[in-house]
PDB file of C-alpha atoms in Angstrom:
ATOM      1  CA  UNK A   1      47.179 176.486-110.764  1.00  0.00           C
ATOM      2  CA  UNK A   2      48.680 177.862-107.549  1.00  0.00           C
ATOM      3  CA  UNK A   3      47.361 176.961-104.132  1.00  0.00           C
ATOM      4  CA  UNK A   4      47.257 179.304-101.146  1.00  0.00           C
ATOM      5  CA  UNK A   5      47.353 177.011 -98.121  1.00  0.00           C
ATOM      6  CA  UNK A   6      44.625 178.048 -95.682  1.00  0.00           C
ATOM      7  CA  UNK A   7      45.473 176.107 -92.533  1.00  0.00           C
ATOM      8  CA  UNK A   8      47.500 178.670 -90.515  1.00  0.00           C
ATOM      9  CA  UNK A   9      44.396 180.566 -89.487  1.00  0.00           C
ATOM     10  CA  UNK A  10      43.875 181.898 -85.976  1.00  0.00           C
ATOM     11  CA  UNK A  11      40.097 181.600 -86.247  1.00  0.00           C
ATOM     12  CA  UNK A  12      40.575 177.821 -86.066  1.00  0.00           C
ATOM     13  CA  UNK A  13      40.633 176.670 -82.431  1.00  0.00           C
ATOM     14  CA  UNK A  14      43.870 174.593 -82.546  1.00  0.00           C
ATOM     15  CA  UNK A  15      45.730 177.422 -84.299  1.00  0.00           C
ATOM     16  CA  UNK A  16      44.305 180.013 -81.910  1.00  0.00           C
ATOM     17  CA  UNK A  17      45.612 177.977 -78.962  1.00  0.00           C
ATOM     18  CA  UNK A  18      49.009 177.576 -80.612  1.00  0.00           C
ATOM     19  CA  UNK A  19      49.307 181.328 -81.136  1.00  0.00           C
ATOM     20  CA  UNK A  20      48.346 182.044 -77.525  1.00  0.00           C
ATOM     21  CA  UNK A  21      50.894 179.501 -76.220  1.00  0.00           C
ATOM     22  CA  UNK A  22      53.520 180.472 -78.826  1.00  0.00           C
ATOM     23  CA  UNK A  23      53.658 176.818 -79.871  1.00  0.00           C
ATOM     24  CA  UNK A  24      56.090 177.191 -82.757  1.00  0.00           C
ATOM     25  CA  UNK A  25      56.322 173.449 -83.422  1.00  0.00           C
ATOM     26  CA  UNK A  26      52.585 173.181 -84.089  1.00  0.00           C
ATOM     27  CA  UNK A  27      52.638 176.107 -86.528  1.00  0.00           C
ATOM     28  CA  UNK A  28      55.714 174.786 -88.318  1.00  0.00           C
ATOM     29  CA  UNK A  29      54.086 171.359 -88.617  1.00  0.00           C
ATOM     30  CA  UNK A  30      51.047 172.930 -90.303  1.00  0.00           C
ATOM     31  CA  UNK A  31      53.368 174.805 -92.640  1.00  0.00           C
ATOM     32  CA  UNK A  32      55.404 171.703 -93.494  1.00  0.00           C
ATOM     33  CA  UNK A  33      52.340 169.590 -94.286  1.00  0.00           C
ATOM     34  CA  UNK A  34      51.089 172.211 -96.710  1.00  0.00           C
ATOM     35  CA  UNK A  35      54.506 172.697 -98.303  1.00  0.00           C
ATOM     36  CA  UNK A  36      54.738 168.967 -98.951  1.00  0.00           C
ATOM     37  CA  UNK A  37      51.299 169.157-100.608  1.00  0.00           C
ATOM     38  CA  UNK A  38      52.693 171.712-103.080  1.00  0.00           C
ATOM     39  CA  UNK A  39      51.325 175.103-102.016  1.00  0.00           C
ATOM     40  CA  UNK A  40      52.466 178.263-103.798  1.00  0.00           C
ATOM     41  CA  UNK A  41      51.835 180.453-100.754  1.00  0.00           C
ATOM     42  CA  UNK A  42      51.142 179.910 -97.082  1.00  0.00           C
ATOM     43  CA  UNK A  43      48.272 182.061 -95.851  1.00  0.00           C
ATOM     44  CA  UNK A  44      49.144 183.594 -92.471  1.00  0.00           C
ATOM     45  CA  UNK A  45      46.116 184.828 -90.556  1.00  0.00           C
ATOM     46  CA  UNK A  46      46.449 185.676 -86.854  1.00  0.00           C
ATOM     47  CA  UNK A  47      42.716 186.233 -86.427  1.00  0.00           C
ATOM     48  CA  UNK A  48      43.238 187.739 -82.982  1.00  0.00           C
ATOM     49  CA  UNK A  49      42.013 190.915 -81.306  1.00  0.00           C
ATOM     50  CA  UNK A  50      43.213 194.234 -82.689  1.00  0.00           C
ATOM     51  CA  UNK A  51      45.465 194.956 -79.699  1.00  0.00           C
ATOM     52  CA  UNK A  52      47.242 191.597 -80.150  1.00  0.00           C
ATOM     53  CA  UNK A  53      47.258 191.120 -83.909  1.00  0.00           C
ATOM     54  CA  UNK A  54      50.385 193.152 -84.623  1.00  0.00           C
ATOM     55  CA  UNK A  55      52.560 190.977 -82.365  1.00  0.00           C
ATOM     56  CA  UNK A  56      50.763 187.741 -83.233  1.00  0.00           C
ATOM     57  CA  UNK A  57      51.089 188.215 -86.996  1.00  0.00           C
ATOM     58  CA  UNK A  58      54.770 189.125 -86.653  1.00  0.00           C
ATOM     59  CA  UNK A  59      55.362 186.018 -84.517  1.00  0.00           C
ATOM     60  CA  UNK A  60      53.658 183.787 -87.092  1.00  0.00           C
ATOM     61  CA  UNK A  61      55.767 185.279 -89.898  1.00  0.00           C
ATOM     62  CA  UNK A  62      58.999 184.781 -87.963  1.00  0.00           C
ATOM     63  CA  UNK A  63      58.028 181.240 -86.972  1.00  0.00           C
ATOM     64  CA  UNK A  64      57.170 180.099 -90.483  1.00  0.00           C
ATOM     65  CA  UNK A  65      59.951 181.802 -92.407  1.00  0.00           C
ATOM     66  CA  UNK A  66      62.560 180.251 -90.096  1.00  0.00           C
ATOM     67  CA  UNK A  67      61.801 176.905 -91.754  1.00  0.00           C
ATOM     68  CA  UNK A  68      60.827 177.758 -95.354  1.00  0.00           C
ATOM     69  CA  UNK A  69      61.296 180.185 -98.219  1.00  0.00           C
ATOM     70  CA  UNK A  70      57.789 179.512 -99.560  1.00  0.00           C
ATOM     71  CA  UNK A  71      56.133 182.937-100.016  1.00  0.00           C
ATOM     72  CA  UNK A  72      53.621 184.018 -97.396  1.00  0.00           C
ATOM     73  CA  UNK A  73      50.178 185.499 -97.924  1.00  0.00           C
ATOM     74  CA  UNK A  74      49.631 188.038 -95.137  1.00  0.00           C
ATOM     75  CA  UNK A  75      45.947 187.882 -94.249  1.00  0.00           C
ATOM     76  CA  UNK A  76      44.962 190.999 -92.319  1.00  0.00           C
ATOM     77  CA  UNK A  77      42.833 194.137 -92.577  1.00  0.00           C
ATOM     78  CA  UNK A  78      45.142 196.034 -90.209  1.00  0.00           C
ATOM     79  CA  UNK A  79      47.619 198.390 -91.934  1.00  0.00           C
ATOM     80  CA  UNK A  80      49.676 198.501 -88.730  1.00  0.00           C
ATOM     81  CA  UNK A  81      49.963 194.707 -88.484  1.00  0.00           C
ATOM     82  CA  UNK A  82      50.829 194.422 -92.180  1.00  0.00           C
ATOM     83  CA  UNK A  83      53.478 197.139 -91.965  1.00  0.00           C
ATOM     84  CA  UNK A  84      55.105 195.452 -88.955  1.00  0.00           C
ATOM     85  CA  UNK A  85      55.133 192.057 -90.673  1.00  0.00           C
ATOM     86  CA  UNK A  86      56.549 193.477 -93.900  1.00  0.00           C
ATOM     87  CA  UNK A  87      59.526 194.919 -92.037  1.00  0.00           C
ATOM     88  CA  UNK A  88      60.677 191.448 -91.032  1.00  0.00           C
ATOM     89  CA  UNK A  89      59.586 189.379 -94.007  1.00  0.00           C
ATOM     90  CA  UNK A  90      62.332 187.851 -96.161  1.00  0.00           C
ATOM     91  CA  UNK A  91      60.500 186.806 -99.360  1.00  0.00           C
ATOM     92  CA  UNK A  92      58.127 189.254-101.110  1.00  0.00           C
ATOM     93  CA  UNK A  93      54.638 188.272 -99.900  1.00  0.00           C
ATOM     94  CA  UNK A  94      51.081 188.560-101.089  1.00  0.00           C
ATOM     95  CA  UNK A  95      48.655 190.749 -99.128  1.00  0.00           C
ATOM     96  CA  UNK A  96      45.191 189.398 -98.430  1.00  0.00           C
ATOM     97  CA  UNK A  97      43.414 191.730 -98.914  1.00  0.00           C
ATOM     98  CA  UNK A  98      42.251 195.040-100.339  1.00  0.00           C
ATOM     99  CA  UNK A  99      38.676 195.735-101.460  1.00  0.00           C
ATOM    100  CA  UNK A 100      36.554 198.526-102.835  1.00  0.00           C
ATOM    101  CA  UNK A 101      36.205 199.943 -99.318  1.00  0.00           C
ATOM    102  CA  UNK A 102      37.753 203.411 -99.195  1.00  0.00           C
ATOM    103  CA  UNK A 103      39.620 202.769 -95.953  1.00  0.00           C
ATOM    104  CA  UNK A 104      41.365 199.674 -97.281  1.00  0.00           C
ATOM    105  CA  UNK A 105      42.244 201.354-100.565  1.00  0.00           C
ATOM    106  CA  UNK A 106      43.664 204.401 -98.791  1.00  0.00           C
ATOM    107  CA  UNK A 107      45.631 202.577 -96.085  1.00  0.00           C
ATOM    108  CA  UNK A 108      46.581 199.133 -97.398  1.00  0.00           C
ATOM    109  CA  UNK A 109      47.081 199.784-101.109  1.00  0.00           C
ATOM    110  CA  UNK A 110      50.005 202.216-100.533  1.00  0.00           C
ATOM    111  CA  UNK A 111      51.722 199.611 -98.334  1.00  0.00           C
ATOM    112  CA  UNK A 112      51.380 196.992-101.064  1.00  0.00           C
ATOM    113  CA  UNK A 113      52.771 199.422-103.645  1.00  0.00           C
ATOM    114  CA  UNK A 114      55.695 200.413-101.414  1.00  0.00           C
ATOM    115  CA  UNK A 115      56.798 196.828-100.813  1.00  0.00           C
ATOM    116  CA  UNK A 116      55.960 195.526-104.293  1.00  0.00           C
ATOM    117  CA  UNK A 117      53.423 193.004-103.004  1.00  0.00           C
ATOM    118  CA  UNK A 118      50.919 191.036-104.976  1.00  0.00           C
ATOM    119  CA  UNK A 119      47.427 191.652-103.624  1.00  0.00           C
ATOM    120  CA  UNK A 120      44.132 189.835-103.360  1.00  0.00           C
ATOM    121  CA  UNK A 121      41.281 192.234-104.160  1.00  0.00           C
ATOM    122  CA  UNK A 122      37.818 191.420-102.854  1.00  0.00           C
ATOM    123  CA  UNK A 123      34.736 192.280-104.916  1.00  0.00           C
ATOM    124  CA  UNK A 124      33.049 194.226-102.120  1.00  0.00           C
ATOM    125  CA  UNK A 125      32.793 197.792-100.846  1.00  0.00           C
ATOM    126  CA  UNK A 126      31.109 199.716 -98.026  1.00  0.00           C
ATOM    127  CA  UNK A 127      27.778 198.269 -99.115  1.00  0.00           C
ATOM    128  CA  UNK A 128      28.997 194.714 -98.521  1.00  0.00           C
ATOM    129  CA  UNK A 129      29.141 191.922-101.087  1.00  0.00           C
ATOM    130  CA  UNK A 130      27.067 192.862-104.150  1.00  0.00           C
ATOM    131  CA  UNK A 131      24.288 190.445-105.032  1.00  0.00           C
ATOM    132  CA  UNK A 132      24.685 190.702-108.816  1.00  0.00           C
ATOM    133  CA  UNK A 133      27.454 190.121-111.330  1.00  0.00           C
ATOM    134  CA  UNK A 134      27.270 193.662-112.703  1.00  0.00           C
ATOM    135  CA  UNK A 135      27.573 195.292-109.264  1.00  0.00           C
ATOM    136  CA  UNK A 136      30.570 193.131-108.407  1.00  0.00           C
ATOM    137  CA  UNK A 137      32.179 194.092-111.698  1.00  0.00           C
ATOM    138  CA  UNK A 138      31.610 197.765-110.907  1.00  0.00           C
ATOM    139  CA  UNK A 139      33.568 197.329-107.664  1.00  0.00           C
ATOM    140  CA  UNK A 140      36.319 195.371-109.417  1.00  0.00           C
ATOM    141  CA  UNK A 141      36.710 198.005-112.145  1.00  0.00           C
ATOM    142  CA  UNK A 142      37.068 200.702-109.502  1.00  0.00           C
ATOM    143  CA  UNK A 143      39.710 198.683-107.648  1.00  0.00           C
ATOM    144  CA  UNK A 144      41.769 198.104-110.800  1.00  0.00           C
ATOM    145  CA  UNK A 145      41.615 201.805-111.653  1.00  0.00           C
ATOM    146  CA  UNK A 146      43.090 202.524-108.207  1.00  0.00           C
ATOM    147  CA  UNK A 147      45.763 199.798-108.351  1.00  0.00           C
ATOM    148  CA  UNK A 148      46.955 201.058-111.737  1.00  0.00           C
ATOM    149  CA  UNK A 149      47.195 204.613-110.382  1.00  0.00           C
ATOM    150  CA  UNK A 150      49.360 203.294-107.540  1.00  0.00           C
ATOM    151  CA  UNK A 151      51.696 201.620-110.015  1.00  0.00           C
ATOM    152  CA  UNK A 152      50.574 198.074-109.252  1.00  0.00           C
ATOM    153  CA  UNK A 153      50.418 196.144-112.523  1.00  0.00           C
ATOM    154  CA  UNK A 154      47.484 193.909-113.433  1.00  0.00           C
ATOM    155  CA  UNK A 155      49.760 190.866-113.146  1.00  0.00           C
ATOM    156  CA  UNK A 156      50.121 191.596-109.420  1.00  0.00           C
ATOM    157  CA  UNK A 157      46.356 191.548-108.776  1.00  0.00           C
ATOM    158  CA  UNK A 158      44.339 188.489-107.726  1.00  0.00           C
ATOM    159  CA  UNK A 159      40.624 189.231-107.941  1.00  0.00           C
ATOM    160  CA  UNK A 160      38.437 187.333-105.472  1.00  0.00           C
ATOM    161  CA  UNK A 161      34.819 187.427-106.728  1.00  0.00           C
ATOM    162  CA  UNK A 162      33.767 186.321-103.234  1.00  0.00           C
ATOM    163  CA  UNK A 163      32.094 182.943-103.089  1.00  0.00           C
ATOM    164  CA  UNK A 164      28.938 182.746-100.981  1.00  0.00           C
ATOM    165  CA  UNK A 165      27.422 179.495 -99.813  1.00  0.00           C
ATOM    166  CA  UNK A 166      25.054 177.772-102.206  1.00  0.00           C
ATOM    167  CA  UNK A 167      22.958 176.759 -99.187  1.00  0.00           C
ATOM    168  CA  UNK A 168      21.535 180.265 -98.795  1.00  0.00           C
ATOM    169  CA  UNK A 169      21.464 181.283-102.473  1.00  0.00           C
ATOM    170  CA  UNK A 170      21.254 178.662-105.192  1.00  0.00           C
ATOM    171  CA  UNK A 171      22.659 181.200-107.695  1.00  0.00           C
ATOM    172  CA  UNK A 172      25.877 181.821-105.723  1.00  0.00           C
ATOM    173  CA  UNK A 173      27.940 179.546-107.920  1.00  0.00           C
ATOM    174  CA  UNK A 174      26.585 180.996-111.153  1.00  0.00           C
ATOM    175  CA  UNK A 175      27.195 184.581-109.994  1.00  0.00           C
ATOM    176  CA  UNK A 176      30.786 183.801-109.037  1.00  0.00           C
ATOM    177  CA  UNK A 177      31.572 181.921-112.243  1.00  0.00           C
ATOM    178  CA  UNK A 178      30.111 184.629-114.491  1.00  0.00           C
ATOM    179  CA  UNK A 179      32.075 187.268-112.573  1.00  0.00           C
ATOM    180  CA  UNK A 180      35.272 185.284-113.161  1.00  0.00           C
ATOM    181  CA  UNK A 181      34.638 184.878-116.874  1.00  0.00           C
ATOM    182  CA  UNK A 182      33.926 188.592-117.343  1.00  0.00           C
ATOM    183  CA  UNK A 183      36.976 189.693-115.339  1.00  0.00           C
ATOM    184  CA  UNK A 184      39.253 187.509-117.460  1.00  0.00           C
ATOM    185  CA  UNK A 185      37.682 188.864-120.658  1.00  0.00           C
ATOM    186  CA  UNK A 186      38.131 192.501-119.598  1.00  0.00           C
ATOM    187  CA  UNK A 187      41.454 192.152-117.774  1.00  0.00           C
ATOM    188  CA  UNK A 188      43.350 189.203-119.279  1.00  0.00           C
ATOM    189  CA  UNK A 189      46.484 189.822-117.210  1.00  0.00           C
ATOM    190  CA  UNK A 190      44.655 189.882-113.878  1.00  0.00           C
ATOM    191  CA  UNK A 191      44.624 186.660-111.844  1.00  0.00           C
ATOM    192  CA  UNK A 192      41.644 185.062-110.134  1.00  0.00           C
ATOM    193  CA  UNK A 193      41.470 183.457-106.719  1.00  0.00           C
ATOM    194  CA  UNK A 194      38.818 182.488-104.180  1.00  0.00           C
ATOM    195  CA  UNK A 195      38.191 180.554-100.982  1.00  0.00           C
ATOM    196  CA  UNK A 196      36.815 177.358-102.491  1.00  0.00           C
ATOM    197  CA  UNK A 197      35.224 175.954 -99.315  1.00  0.00           C
ATOM    198  CA  UNK A 198      32.852 178.910 -98.936  1.00  0.00           C
ATOM    199  CA  UNK A 199      30.596 177.457-101.628  1.00  0.00           C
ATOM    200  CA  UNK A 200      29.704 174.371 -99.560  1.00  0.00           C
ATOM    201  CA  UNK A 201      29.271 175.887 -96.098  1.00  0.00           C
ATOM    202  CA  UNK A 202      26.297 174.386 -94.258  1.00  0.00           C
ATOM    203  CA  UNK A 203      25.948 171.361 -96.547  1.00  0.00           C
ATOM    204  CA  UNK A 204      26.971 167.678 -96.192  1.00  0.00           C
ATOM    205  CA  UNK A 205      29.763 166.073 -98.217  1.00  0.00           C
ATOM    206  CA  UNK A 206      31.476 169.422 -98.579  1.00  0.00           C
ATOM    207  CA  UNK A 207      34.568 168.072-100.304  1.00  0.00           C
ATOM    208  CA  UNK A 208      32.427 166.761-103.181  1.00  0.00           C
ATOM    209  CA  UNK A 209      30.812 170.175-103.708  1.00  0.00           C
ATOM    210  CA  UNK A 210      34.150 171.952-103.380  1.00  0.00           C
ATOM    211  CA  UNK A 211      35.719 169.667-105.973  1.00  0.00           C
ATOM    212  CA  UNK A 212      32.894 170.157-108.472  1.00  0.00           C
ATOM    213  CA  UNK A 213      33.050 173.926-108.033  1.00  0.00           C
ATOM    214  CA  UNK A 214      36.832 173.918-108.435  1.00  0.00           C
ATOM    215  CA  UNK A 215      36.445 172.153-111.808  1.00  0.00           C
ATOM    216  CA  UNK A 216      33.963 174.773-113.017  1.00  0.00           C
ATOM    217  CA  UNK A 217      35.960 177.713-111.640  1.00  0.00           C
ATOM    218  CA  UNK A 218      39.159 176.597-113.340  1.00  0.00           C
ATOM    219  CA  UNK A 219      37.296 176.417-116.647  1.00  0.00           C
ATOM    220  CA  UNK A 220      36.118 179.993-115.957  1.00  0.00           C
ATOM    221  CA  UNK A 221      39.698 181.197-115.553  1.00  0.00           C
ATOM    222  CA  UNK A 222      40.564 180.543-111.908  1.00  0.00           C
ATOM    223  CA  UNK A 223      44.354 180.220-111.657  1.00  0.00           C
ATOM    224  CA  UNK A 224      44.827 180.154-107.876  1.00  0.00           C
ATOM    225  CA  UNK A 225      42.720 179.233-104.876  1.00  0.00           C
ATOM    226  CA  UNK A 226      42.675 179.433-101.106  1.00  0.00           C
ATOM    227  CA  UNK A 227      41.991 175.883-100.006  1.00  0.00           C
ATOM    228  CA  UNK A 228      43.001 172.952 -97.818  1.00  0.00           C
ATOM    229  CA  UNK A 229      45.942 171.409 -99.709  1.00  0.00           C
ATOM    230  CA  UNK A 230      45.603 168.231 -97.610  1.00  0.00           C
ATOM    231  CA  UNK A 231      42.132 167.480 -99.042  1.00  0.00           C
ATOM    232  CA  UNK A 232      42.906 164.590-101.410  1.00  0.00           C
ATOM    233  CA  UNK A 233      39.606 164.872-103.270  1.00  0.00           C
ATOM    234  CA  UNK A 234      40.321 168.525-104.038  1.00  0.00           C
ATOM    235  CA  UNK A 235      43.839 167.681-105.147  1.00  0.00           C
ATOM    236  CA  UNK A 236      42.516 165.020-107.506  1.00  0.00           C
ATOM    237  CA  UNK A 237      39.919 167.414-108.930  1.00  0.00           C
ATOM    238  CA  UNK A 238      42.618 170.029-109.486  1.00  0.00           C
ATOM    239  CA  UNK A 239      44.921 167.626-111.312  1.00  0.00           C
ATOM    240  CA  UNK A 240      42.109 166.291-113.511  1.00  0.00           C
ATOM    241  CA  UNK A 241      40.968 169.831-114.376  1.00  0.00           C
ATOM    242  CA  UNK A 242      44.477 170.944-115.325  1.00  0.00           C
ATOM    243  CA  UNK A 243      44.754 167.849-117.502  1.00  0.00           C
ATOM    244  CA  UNK A 244      41.459 168.465-119.327  1.00  0.00           C
ATOM    245  CA  UNK A 245      42.101 172.195-119.755  1.00  0.00           C
ATOM    246  CA  UNK A 246      45.431 171.532-121.471  1.00  0.00           C
ATOM    247  CA  UNK A 247      47.518 172.928-118.621  1.00  0.00           C
ATOM    248  CA  UNK A 248      49.389 169.698-117.839  1.00  0.00           C
ATOM    249  CA  UNK A 249      51.955 169.254-120.603  1.00  0.00           C
ATOM    250  CA  UNK A 250      52.316 165.587-121.582  1.00  0.00           C
ATOM    251  CA  UNK A 251      50.013 164.728-118.620  1.00  0.00           C
ATOM    252  CA  UNK A 252      53.083 164.683-116.389  1.00  0.00           C
ATOM    253  CA  UNK A 253      51.556 166.079-113.187  1.00  0.00           C
ATOM    254  CA  UNK A 254      48.595 163.724-113.403  1.00  0.00           C
ATOM    255  CA  UNK A 255      50.617 160.580-114.053  1.00  0.00           C
ATOM    256  CA  UNK A 256      53.201 161.490-111.415  1.00  0.00           C
ATOM    257  CA  UNK A 257      50.443 161.905-108.811  1.00  0.00           C
ATOM    258  CA  UNK A 258      48.922 158.572-109.857  1.00  0.00           C
ATOM    259  CA  UNK A 259      52.242 156.772-109.457  1.00  0.00           C
ATOM    260  CA  UNK A 260      52.681 158.377-106.052  1.00  0.00           C
ATOM    261  CA  UNK A 261      49.395 156.835-104.930  1.00  0.00           C
ATOM    262  CA  UNK A 262      47.297 159.986-104.701  1.00  0.00           C
ATOM    263  CA  UNK A 263      44.338 158.305-106.431  1.00  0.00           C
ATOM    264  CA  UNK A 264      44.274 155.258-104.180  1.00  0.00           C
TER     265      UNK A 264
END
């Protein structure tokens, strides 16, 4: 299970201020904390206005890669910002994200193919996020047809079924889990990812809900996730799930974490 660390996100007030002030030490500290927690990628999201994003995303990339070789996940819908960042990046990154929207497929997918990037593909199109499993699968099938035509192998694709909060639709979890199971059955070499915390938005004790959903999603085939790697309850849920799903050979990860005091 690979974690995409979510904390370098310009929509968060402290990060937004750090970007505006070019506070490199703050950004590097966020990166270091997540690296120490074992992330596979660091999500880099400027989250700033269109006229500033190109420079802000490039600055974030330069700032973070000066202190680590951990791969970056470039989080942007701007082809121009992505192209600028890719020119200076040192380790092949992931792009977050493409979708079934024609504009993204036409402008971002060729960039990903040119640079050999892994991509996160969102199960949505011009009509928004489909409300049913079958409609999401229709979007996903279309995306994979296009990625294959561009020469991007299934192993390079991370499908995000798009998790909506359970607070506004009690079936959100079921829809997402069934989408995951079907994607893995139809496309066994495709990966699955999602933003775990979306499921609990607007509810109390969010970490508890997130942890329970993570357990279920991993059983449905989830093999990466965008989450807060500093959330100890999530980390414990992840380790226990890997153990029970037979992904932790000789229980080594679990026992090592226990000895390190992760479980209290």
